[in-house]
Coordinates of C-alpha atoms and ligand atoms in Angstrom, one line a residue:
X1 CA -18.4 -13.0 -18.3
X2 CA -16.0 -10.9 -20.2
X3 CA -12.6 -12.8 -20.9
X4 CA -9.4 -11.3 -19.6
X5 CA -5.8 -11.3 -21.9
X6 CA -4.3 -13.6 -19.8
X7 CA -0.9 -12.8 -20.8
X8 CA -1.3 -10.4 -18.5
X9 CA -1.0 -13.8 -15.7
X10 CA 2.7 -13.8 -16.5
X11 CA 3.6 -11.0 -15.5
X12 CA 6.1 -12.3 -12.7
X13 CA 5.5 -9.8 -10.0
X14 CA 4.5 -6.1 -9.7
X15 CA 6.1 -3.7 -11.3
X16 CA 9.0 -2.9 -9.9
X17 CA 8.8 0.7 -9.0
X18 CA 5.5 0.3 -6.9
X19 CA 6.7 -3.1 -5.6
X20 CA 9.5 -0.7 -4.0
X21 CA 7.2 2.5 -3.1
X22 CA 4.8 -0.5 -1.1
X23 CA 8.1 -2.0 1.0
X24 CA 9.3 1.6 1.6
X25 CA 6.0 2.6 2.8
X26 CA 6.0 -0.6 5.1
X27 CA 9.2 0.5 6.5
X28 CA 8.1 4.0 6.9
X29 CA 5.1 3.3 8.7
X30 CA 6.6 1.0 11.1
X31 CA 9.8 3.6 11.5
X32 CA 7.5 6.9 10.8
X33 CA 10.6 8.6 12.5
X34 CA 13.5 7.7 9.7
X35 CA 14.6 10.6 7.6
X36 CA 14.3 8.4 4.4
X37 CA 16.5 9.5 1.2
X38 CA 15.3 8.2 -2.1
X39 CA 18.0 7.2 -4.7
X40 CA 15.5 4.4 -6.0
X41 CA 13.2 5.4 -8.9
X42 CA 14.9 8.0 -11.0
X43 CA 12.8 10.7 -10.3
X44 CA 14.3 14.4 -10.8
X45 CA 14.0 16.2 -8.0
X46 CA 14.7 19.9 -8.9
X47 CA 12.6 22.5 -10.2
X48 CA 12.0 23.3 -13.6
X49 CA 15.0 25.5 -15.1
X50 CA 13.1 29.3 -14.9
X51 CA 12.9 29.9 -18.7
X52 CA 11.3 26.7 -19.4
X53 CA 8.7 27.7 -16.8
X54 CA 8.2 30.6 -18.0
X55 CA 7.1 29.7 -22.0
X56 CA 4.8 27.4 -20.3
X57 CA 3.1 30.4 -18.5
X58 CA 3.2 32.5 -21.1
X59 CA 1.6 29.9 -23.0
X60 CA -1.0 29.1 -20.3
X61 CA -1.9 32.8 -20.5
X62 CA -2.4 32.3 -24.5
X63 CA -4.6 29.8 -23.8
X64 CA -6.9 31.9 -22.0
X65 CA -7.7 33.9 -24.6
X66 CA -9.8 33.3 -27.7
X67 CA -7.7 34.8 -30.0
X68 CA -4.3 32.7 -28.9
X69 CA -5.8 29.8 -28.0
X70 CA -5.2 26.3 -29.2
X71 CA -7.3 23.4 -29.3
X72 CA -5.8 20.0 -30.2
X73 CA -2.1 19.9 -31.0
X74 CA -1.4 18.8 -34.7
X75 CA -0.7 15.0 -34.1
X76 CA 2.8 14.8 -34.1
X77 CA 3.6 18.0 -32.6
X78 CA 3.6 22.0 -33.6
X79 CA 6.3 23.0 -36.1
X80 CA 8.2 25.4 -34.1
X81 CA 9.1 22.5 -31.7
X82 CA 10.2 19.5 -33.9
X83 CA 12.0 21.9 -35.9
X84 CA 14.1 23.2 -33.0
X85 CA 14.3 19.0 -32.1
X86 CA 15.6 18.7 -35.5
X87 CA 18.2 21.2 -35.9
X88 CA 19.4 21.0 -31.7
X89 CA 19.5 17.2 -31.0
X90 CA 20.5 16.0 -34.5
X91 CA 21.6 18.6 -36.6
X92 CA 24.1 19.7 -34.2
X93 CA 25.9 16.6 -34.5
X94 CA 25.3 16.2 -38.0
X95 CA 22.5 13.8 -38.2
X96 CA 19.8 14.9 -40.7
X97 CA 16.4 13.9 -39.3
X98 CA 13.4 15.2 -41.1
X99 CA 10.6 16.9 -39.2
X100 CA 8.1 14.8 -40.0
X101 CA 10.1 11.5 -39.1
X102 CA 9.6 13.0 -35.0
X103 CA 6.2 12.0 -33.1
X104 CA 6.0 13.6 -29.9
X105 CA 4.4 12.1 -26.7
X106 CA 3.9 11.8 -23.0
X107 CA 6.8 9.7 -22.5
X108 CA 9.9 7.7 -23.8
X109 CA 8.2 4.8 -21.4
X110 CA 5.1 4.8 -23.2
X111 CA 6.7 4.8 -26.1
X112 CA 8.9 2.0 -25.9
X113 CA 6.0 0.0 -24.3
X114 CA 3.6 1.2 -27.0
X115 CA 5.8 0.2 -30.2
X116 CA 5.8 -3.5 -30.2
X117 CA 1.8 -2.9 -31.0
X118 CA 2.8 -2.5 -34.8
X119 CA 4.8 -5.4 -35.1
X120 CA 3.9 -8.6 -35.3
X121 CA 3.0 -11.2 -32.6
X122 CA 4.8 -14.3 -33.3
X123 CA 8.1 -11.9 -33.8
X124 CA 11.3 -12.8 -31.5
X125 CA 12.5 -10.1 -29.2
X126 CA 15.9 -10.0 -27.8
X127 CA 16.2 -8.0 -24.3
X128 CA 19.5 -6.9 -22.2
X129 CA 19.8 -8.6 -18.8
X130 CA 19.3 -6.2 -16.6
X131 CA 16.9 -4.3 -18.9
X132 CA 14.4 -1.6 -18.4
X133 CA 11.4 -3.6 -17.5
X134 CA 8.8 -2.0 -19.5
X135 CA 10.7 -3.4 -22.3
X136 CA 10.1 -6.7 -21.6
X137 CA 6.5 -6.8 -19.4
X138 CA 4.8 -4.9 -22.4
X139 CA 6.0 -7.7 -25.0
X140 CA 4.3 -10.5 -22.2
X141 CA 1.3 -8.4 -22.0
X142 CA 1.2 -8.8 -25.8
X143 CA 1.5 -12.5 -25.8
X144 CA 5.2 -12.9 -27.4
X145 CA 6.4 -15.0 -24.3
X146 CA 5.8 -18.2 -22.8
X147 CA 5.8 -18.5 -18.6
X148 CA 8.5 -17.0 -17.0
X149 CA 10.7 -19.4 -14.9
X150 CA 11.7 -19.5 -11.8
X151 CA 14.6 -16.7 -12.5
X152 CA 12.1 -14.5 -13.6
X153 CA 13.3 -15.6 -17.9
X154 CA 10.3 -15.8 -20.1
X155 CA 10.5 -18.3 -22.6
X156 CA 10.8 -16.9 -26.3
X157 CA 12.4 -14.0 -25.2
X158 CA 16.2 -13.9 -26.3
X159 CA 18.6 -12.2 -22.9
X160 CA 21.7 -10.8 -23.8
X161 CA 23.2 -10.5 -20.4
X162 CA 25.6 -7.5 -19.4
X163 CA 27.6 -8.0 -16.8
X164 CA 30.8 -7.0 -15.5
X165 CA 32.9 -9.2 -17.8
X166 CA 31.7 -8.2 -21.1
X167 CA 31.6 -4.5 -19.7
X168 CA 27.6 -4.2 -19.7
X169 CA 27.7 -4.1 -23.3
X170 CA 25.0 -6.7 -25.1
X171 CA 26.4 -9.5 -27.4
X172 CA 24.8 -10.2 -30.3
X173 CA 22.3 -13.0 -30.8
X174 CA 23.7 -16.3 -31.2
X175 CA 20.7 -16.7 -34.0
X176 CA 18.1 -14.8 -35.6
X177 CA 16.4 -11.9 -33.7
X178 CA 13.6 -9.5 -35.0
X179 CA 13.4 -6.8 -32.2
X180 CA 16.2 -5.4 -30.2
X181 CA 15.9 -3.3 -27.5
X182 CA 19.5 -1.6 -26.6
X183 CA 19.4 1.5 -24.3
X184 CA 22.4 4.4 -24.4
X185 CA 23.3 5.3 -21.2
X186 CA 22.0 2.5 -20.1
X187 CA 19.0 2.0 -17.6
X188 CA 20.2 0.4 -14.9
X189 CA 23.9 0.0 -15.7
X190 CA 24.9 3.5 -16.7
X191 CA 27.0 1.7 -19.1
X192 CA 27.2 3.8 -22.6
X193 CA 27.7 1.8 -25.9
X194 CA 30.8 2.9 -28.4
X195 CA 30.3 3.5 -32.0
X196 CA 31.9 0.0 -32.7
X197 CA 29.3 -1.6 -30.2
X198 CA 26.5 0.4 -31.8
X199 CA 28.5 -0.2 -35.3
X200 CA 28.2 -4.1 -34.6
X201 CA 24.2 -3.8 -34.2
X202 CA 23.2 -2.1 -36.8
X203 CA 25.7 -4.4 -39.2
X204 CA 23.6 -7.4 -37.2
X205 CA 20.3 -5.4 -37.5
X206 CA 21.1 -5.3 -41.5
X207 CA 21.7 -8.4 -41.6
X208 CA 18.9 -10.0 -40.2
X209 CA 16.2 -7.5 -41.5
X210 CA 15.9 -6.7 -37.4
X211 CA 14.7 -3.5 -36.2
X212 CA 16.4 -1.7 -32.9
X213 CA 14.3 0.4 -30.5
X214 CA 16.7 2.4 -29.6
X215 CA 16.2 4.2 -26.1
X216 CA 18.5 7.4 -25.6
X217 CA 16.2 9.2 -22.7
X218 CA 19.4 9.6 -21.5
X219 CA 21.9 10.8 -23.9
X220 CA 22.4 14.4 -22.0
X221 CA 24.0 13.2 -19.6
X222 CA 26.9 11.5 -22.3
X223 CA 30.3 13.2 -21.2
X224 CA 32.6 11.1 -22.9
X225 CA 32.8 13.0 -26.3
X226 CA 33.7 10.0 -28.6
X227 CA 30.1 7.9 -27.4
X228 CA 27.3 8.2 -29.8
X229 CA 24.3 10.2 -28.6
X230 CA 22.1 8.8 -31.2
X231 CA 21.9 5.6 -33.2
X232 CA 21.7 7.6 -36.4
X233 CA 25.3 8.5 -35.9
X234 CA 25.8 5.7 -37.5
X235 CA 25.8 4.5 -41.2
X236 CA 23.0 2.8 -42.0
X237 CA 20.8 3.4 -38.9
X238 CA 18.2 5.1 -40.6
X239 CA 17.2 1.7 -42.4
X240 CA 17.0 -0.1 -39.0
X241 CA 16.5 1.6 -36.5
X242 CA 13.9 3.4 -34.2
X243 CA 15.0 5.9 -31.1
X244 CA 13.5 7.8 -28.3
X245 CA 14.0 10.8 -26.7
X246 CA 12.5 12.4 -23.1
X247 CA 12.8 15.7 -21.9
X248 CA 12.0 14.1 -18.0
X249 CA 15.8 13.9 -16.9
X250 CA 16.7 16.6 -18.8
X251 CA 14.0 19.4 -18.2
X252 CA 12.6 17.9 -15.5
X253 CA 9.4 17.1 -16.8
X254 CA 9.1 13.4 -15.5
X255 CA 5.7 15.0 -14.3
X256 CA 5.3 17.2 -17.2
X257 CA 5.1 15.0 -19.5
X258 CA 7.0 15.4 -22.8
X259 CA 9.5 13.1 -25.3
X260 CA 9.5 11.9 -28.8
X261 CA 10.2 9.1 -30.6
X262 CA 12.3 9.3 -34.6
X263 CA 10.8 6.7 -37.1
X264 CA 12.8 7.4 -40.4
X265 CA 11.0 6.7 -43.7
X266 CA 13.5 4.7 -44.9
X267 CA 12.6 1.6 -42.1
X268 CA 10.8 -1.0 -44.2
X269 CA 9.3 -4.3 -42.4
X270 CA 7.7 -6.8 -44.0
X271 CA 4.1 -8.7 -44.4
X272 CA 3.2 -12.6 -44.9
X273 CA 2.9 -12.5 -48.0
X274 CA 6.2 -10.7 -48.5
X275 CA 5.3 -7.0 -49.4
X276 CA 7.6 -4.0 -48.0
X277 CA 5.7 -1.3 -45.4
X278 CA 7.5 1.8 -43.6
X279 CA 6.7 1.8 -40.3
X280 CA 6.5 5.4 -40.6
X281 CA 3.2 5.2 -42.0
X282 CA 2.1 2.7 -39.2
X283 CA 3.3 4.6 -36.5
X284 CA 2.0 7.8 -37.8
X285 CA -1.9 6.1 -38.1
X286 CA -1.4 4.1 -34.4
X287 CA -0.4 7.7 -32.5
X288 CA -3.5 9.4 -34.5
X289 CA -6.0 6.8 -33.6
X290 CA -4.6 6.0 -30.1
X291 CA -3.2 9.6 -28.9
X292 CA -4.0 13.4 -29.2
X293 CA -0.6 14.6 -28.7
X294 CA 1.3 16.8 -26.0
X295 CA -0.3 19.8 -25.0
X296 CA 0.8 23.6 -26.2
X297 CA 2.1 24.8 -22.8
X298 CA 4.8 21.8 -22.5
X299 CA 5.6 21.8 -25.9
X300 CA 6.3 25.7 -25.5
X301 CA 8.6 25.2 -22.8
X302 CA 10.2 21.8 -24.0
X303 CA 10.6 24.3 -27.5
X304 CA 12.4 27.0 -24.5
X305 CA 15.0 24.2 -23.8
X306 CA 16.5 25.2 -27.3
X307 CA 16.9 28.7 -26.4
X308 CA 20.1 30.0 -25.5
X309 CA 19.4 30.8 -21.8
X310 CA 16.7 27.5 -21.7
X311 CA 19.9 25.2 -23.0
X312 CA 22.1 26.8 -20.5
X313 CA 19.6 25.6 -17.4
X314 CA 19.1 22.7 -18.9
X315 CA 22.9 21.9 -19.1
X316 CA 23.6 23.2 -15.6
X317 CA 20.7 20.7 -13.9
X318 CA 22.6 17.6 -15.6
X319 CA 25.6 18.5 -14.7
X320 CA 23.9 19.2 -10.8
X321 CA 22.9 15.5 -11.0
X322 CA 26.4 14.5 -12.9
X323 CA 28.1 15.9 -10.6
X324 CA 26.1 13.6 -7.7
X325 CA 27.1 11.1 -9.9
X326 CA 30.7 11.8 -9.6
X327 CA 31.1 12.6 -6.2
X328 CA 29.0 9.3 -5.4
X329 CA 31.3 7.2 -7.3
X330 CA 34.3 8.3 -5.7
X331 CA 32.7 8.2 -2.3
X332 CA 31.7 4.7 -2.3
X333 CA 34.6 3.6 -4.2
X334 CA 37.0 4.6 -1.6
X335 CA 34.4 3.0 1.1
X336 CA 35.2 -0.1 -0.6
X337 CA 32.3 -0.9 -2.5
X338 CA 32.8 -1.7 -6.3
X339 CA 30.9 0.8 -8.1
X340 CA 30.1 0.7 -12.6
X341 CA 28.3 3.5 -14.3
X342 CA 28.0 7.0 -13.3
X343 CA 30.7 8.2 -15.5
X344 CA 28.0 8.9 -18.5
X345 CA 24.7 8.2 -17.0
X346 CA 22.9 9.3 -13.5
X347 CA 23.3 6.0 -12.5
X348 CA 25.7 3.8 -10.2
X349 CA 25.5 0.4 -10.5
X350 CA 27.1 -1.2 -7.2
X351 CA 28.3 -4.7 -6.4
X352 CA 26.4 -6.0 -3.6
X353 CA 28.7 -6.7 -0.1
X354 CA 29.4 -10.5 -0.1
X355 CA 26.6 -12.5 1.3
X356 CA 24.2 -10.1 0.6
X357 CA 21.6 -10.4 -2.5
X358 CA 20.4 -7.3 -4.3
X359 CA 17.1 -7.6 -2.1
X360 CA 18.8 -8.2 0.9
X361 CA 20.9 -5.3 0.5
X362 CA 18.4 -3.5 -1.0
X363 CA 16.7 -4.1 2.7
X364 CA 20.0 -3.1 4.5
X365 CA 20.1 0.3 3.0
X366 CA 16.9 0.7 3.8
X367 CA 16.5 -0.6 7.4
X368 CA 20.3 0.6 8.5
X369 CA 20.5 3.5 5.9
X370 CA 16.7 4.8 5.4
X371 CA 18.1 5.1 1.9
X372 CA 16.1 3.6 -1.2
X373 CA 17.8 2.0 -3.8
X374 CA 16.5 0.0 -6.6
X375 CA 17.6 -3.9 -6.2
X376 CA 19.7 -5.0 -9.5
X377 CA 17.3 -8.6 -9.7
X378 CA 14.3 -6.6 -10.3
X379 CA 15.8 -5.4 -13.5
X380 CA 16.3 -9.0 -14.6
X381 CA 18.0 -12.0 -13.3
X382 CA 21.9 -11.0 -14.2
X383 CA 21.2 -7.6 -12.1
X384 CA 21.1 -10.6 -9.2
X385 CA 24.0 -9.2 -6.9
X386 CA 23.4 -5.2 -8.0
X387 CA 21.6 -2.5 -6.5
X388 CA 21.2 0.7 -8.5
X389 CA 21.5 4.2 -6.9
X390 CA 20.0 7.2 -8.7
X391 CA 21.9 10.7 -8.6
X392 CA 18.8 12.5 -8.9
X393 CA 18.9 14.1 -5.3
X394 CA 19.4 17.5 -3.4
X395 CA 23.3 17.6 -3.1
X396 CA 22.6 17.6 1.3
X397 CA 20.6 14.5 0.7
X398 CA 23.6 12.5 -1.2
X399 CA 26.4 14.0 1.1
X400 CA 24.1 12.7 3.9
X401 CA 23.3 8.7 1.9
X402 CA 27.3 8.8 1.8
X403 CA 27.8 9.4 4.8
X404 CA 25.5 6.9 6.2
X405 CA 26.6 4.0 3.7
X406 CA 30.0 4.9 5.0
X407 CA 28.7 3.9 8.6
X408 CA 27.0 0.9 7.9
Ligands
LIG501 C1 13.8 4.5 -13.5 O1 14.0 4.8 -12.3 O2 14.3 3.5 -14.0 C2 13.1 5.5 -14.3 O3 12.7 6.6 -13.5 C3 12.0 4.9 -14.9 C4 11.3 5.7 -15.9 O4 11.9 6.7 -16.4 O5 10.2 5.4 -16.3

């Protein structure tokens, strides 16, 4: 009999998006009456902005005839779209990012799940608690934890917790770290990190001969004009650091299918015996052995973004969802509840009423409410006492979720 990876044995419970879809569709089926809202996973829920729709037609079109068609995409995506990633996301706020240091893909998630395959096994990871949990289940499935205990921790992983009194910003590791995940805005806090709080990493990052994964997916939705929108802002990032971008909050393509990851050449690690690699190189032969790329149509309309009309849509649909953010915050906060994030991310982080855990809450909203939230412990155990709302709704659906919270 075949042997199973039996990391896989730790992982504590399901994931936590389908744990929720299963208890919702318990609910529903026993209540097949409630008008349910869903503010749980943050799933877009508008259509794609028209001109980006429409380069993927035309493009569809191309692809139906033999003498504009296109077979597989070049492995790390077609010129005319990393250039326009290039000179849009980075150049525009002067960070110089070569074309050829951008792999595209089907997802910042995959990504960040997928990039802890090039390092090595016995290397110590350092997490944010509440995290993102792909972060952390892909580095169990890898084997670079022990059990998890009974709060859900798995040994050899280092938590930095955020929480309300350090302002949901990670401290630095007491010791020695190799891989840090950090994520800005942050998913589930909606807390941003400053340049002196990304400053401080990279200095530790330097330091230690550490490499950051950073996860922007969400930097569109930044407002606040002095918070970095990519770790290569600052000095010396390029050496350390590794960041990923998604087009799936921004376009709305979280069932399109489209974001990229930055590995600059200049990122060295090393081997046992002490020679220096770029991870470039690695990454570059993992995504041509292990992936075939994005396919023309998206990348056509993820390349319409960058148009002047496309990055118009594109910034009215975040600030649709910003401004659910907004009027959500305010909402609840004068309801009484205490509410972080939403300021520079589409999500609201909410204390939990006393006496109520983030599951039991999580259970209130939904049996009381018929709204679905995501409960803060599932992101880790220092979300305990959290739920998180998402601000990806129909404006009629979040005027309705306030009002029922208000009449709870
Ligand atoms: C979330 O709700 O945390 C996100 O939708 C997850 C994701 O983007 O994979």
């Amino acid at each position: 009999m075949a042997l199973l990876n039996e990391n896989y044995l730790k992982l504590k419970a399901g994931y936590l998006f389908p744990e929720i879809r299963r208890r919702t569709e318990a609910f529903v089926d026993s209540h097949p009456q409630a008008a349910i809202i869903k503010m749980g996973i943050g799933d877009v829920v508008r259509g794609i902005p028209r001109p980006v729709a429409d380069a993927m037609k035309a493009a569809c079109e191309e692809l139906a005839h033999d003498e504009s068609f296109h077979g597989y995409p070049p492995e790390q995506g077609y010129d005319f779209l990393v250039e326009a990633i290039v000179e849009h996301e980075f150049g525009s706020r002067g960070v110089t990012i070569s074309p050829d240091e951008v792999f595209l893909s089907d997802g910042a998630k995959c990504d960040s799940a997928n990039i802890q395959e090039i390092f090595s096994v016995d290397q110590v990871v350092a997490l944010t608690d509440p995290v993102y949990p792909v972060y952390c289940d892909s580095n169990v499935m890898a084997g670079r934890t022990g059990e998890a205990d009974d709060a859900g921790r798995y040994g050899g992983l280092v938590y930095l917790p955020c929480t309300a009194q350090n302002g949901f910003s990670p401290p630095l590791p007491e010791g020695h770290v190799d891989l840090i995940y950090l994520c800005s805005p942050n998913n589930p806090t909606g807390a941003v990190m400053s340049r002196q709080d990304l400053g401080r990493w990279v200095e530790y990052a330097r330091s230690e001969g550490a490499v950051i994964i950073f996860d922007a997916a969400y930097e569109a939705y930044i407002s606040d004009t002095g918070i970095p929108h990519s770790i290569y802002e600052i000095d010396g990032a390029r050496d350390v650091a590794i960041e990923m971008r998604s087009y799936s909050k921004t376009a709305g393509f979280t069932g399109v299918r489209c974001a990229y990851t930055v590995v600059p050449k200049e990122l060295m690690v090393g081997t046992q015996v002490g020679d220096e690699v770029a991870l470039h190189g690695i990454w570059s032969r993992r995504q041509a052995t292990k992936y075939n790329g994005v396919s023309y149509p998206v990348q056509r309309g993820a390349a319409a973004c960058y148009t002047p009309e496309g990055s118009r849509a594109v910034r009215e649909l975040v600030d649709f969802y910003m401004s659910n953010a907004t009027l959500m915050k305010s909402e609840l906060t004068a309801a009484g509840y205490t509410v972080h994030g939403g300021d520079n991310a589409p999500y609201l982080w909410i204390v939990c009423p006393p006496g109520q855990d983030s599951w039991g809450f999580f259970d209130v909203l939904l049996q009381q409410a018929h709204i679905v939230s995501t409960p803060g412990a599932g992101f880790g155990s220092a979300g305990e006492g959290y739920v998180r709302l998402s601000a990806f709704q129909q404006r009629d659906s979040v005027a309705e979720a306030l009002k029922r919270i208000r009449e709870l």
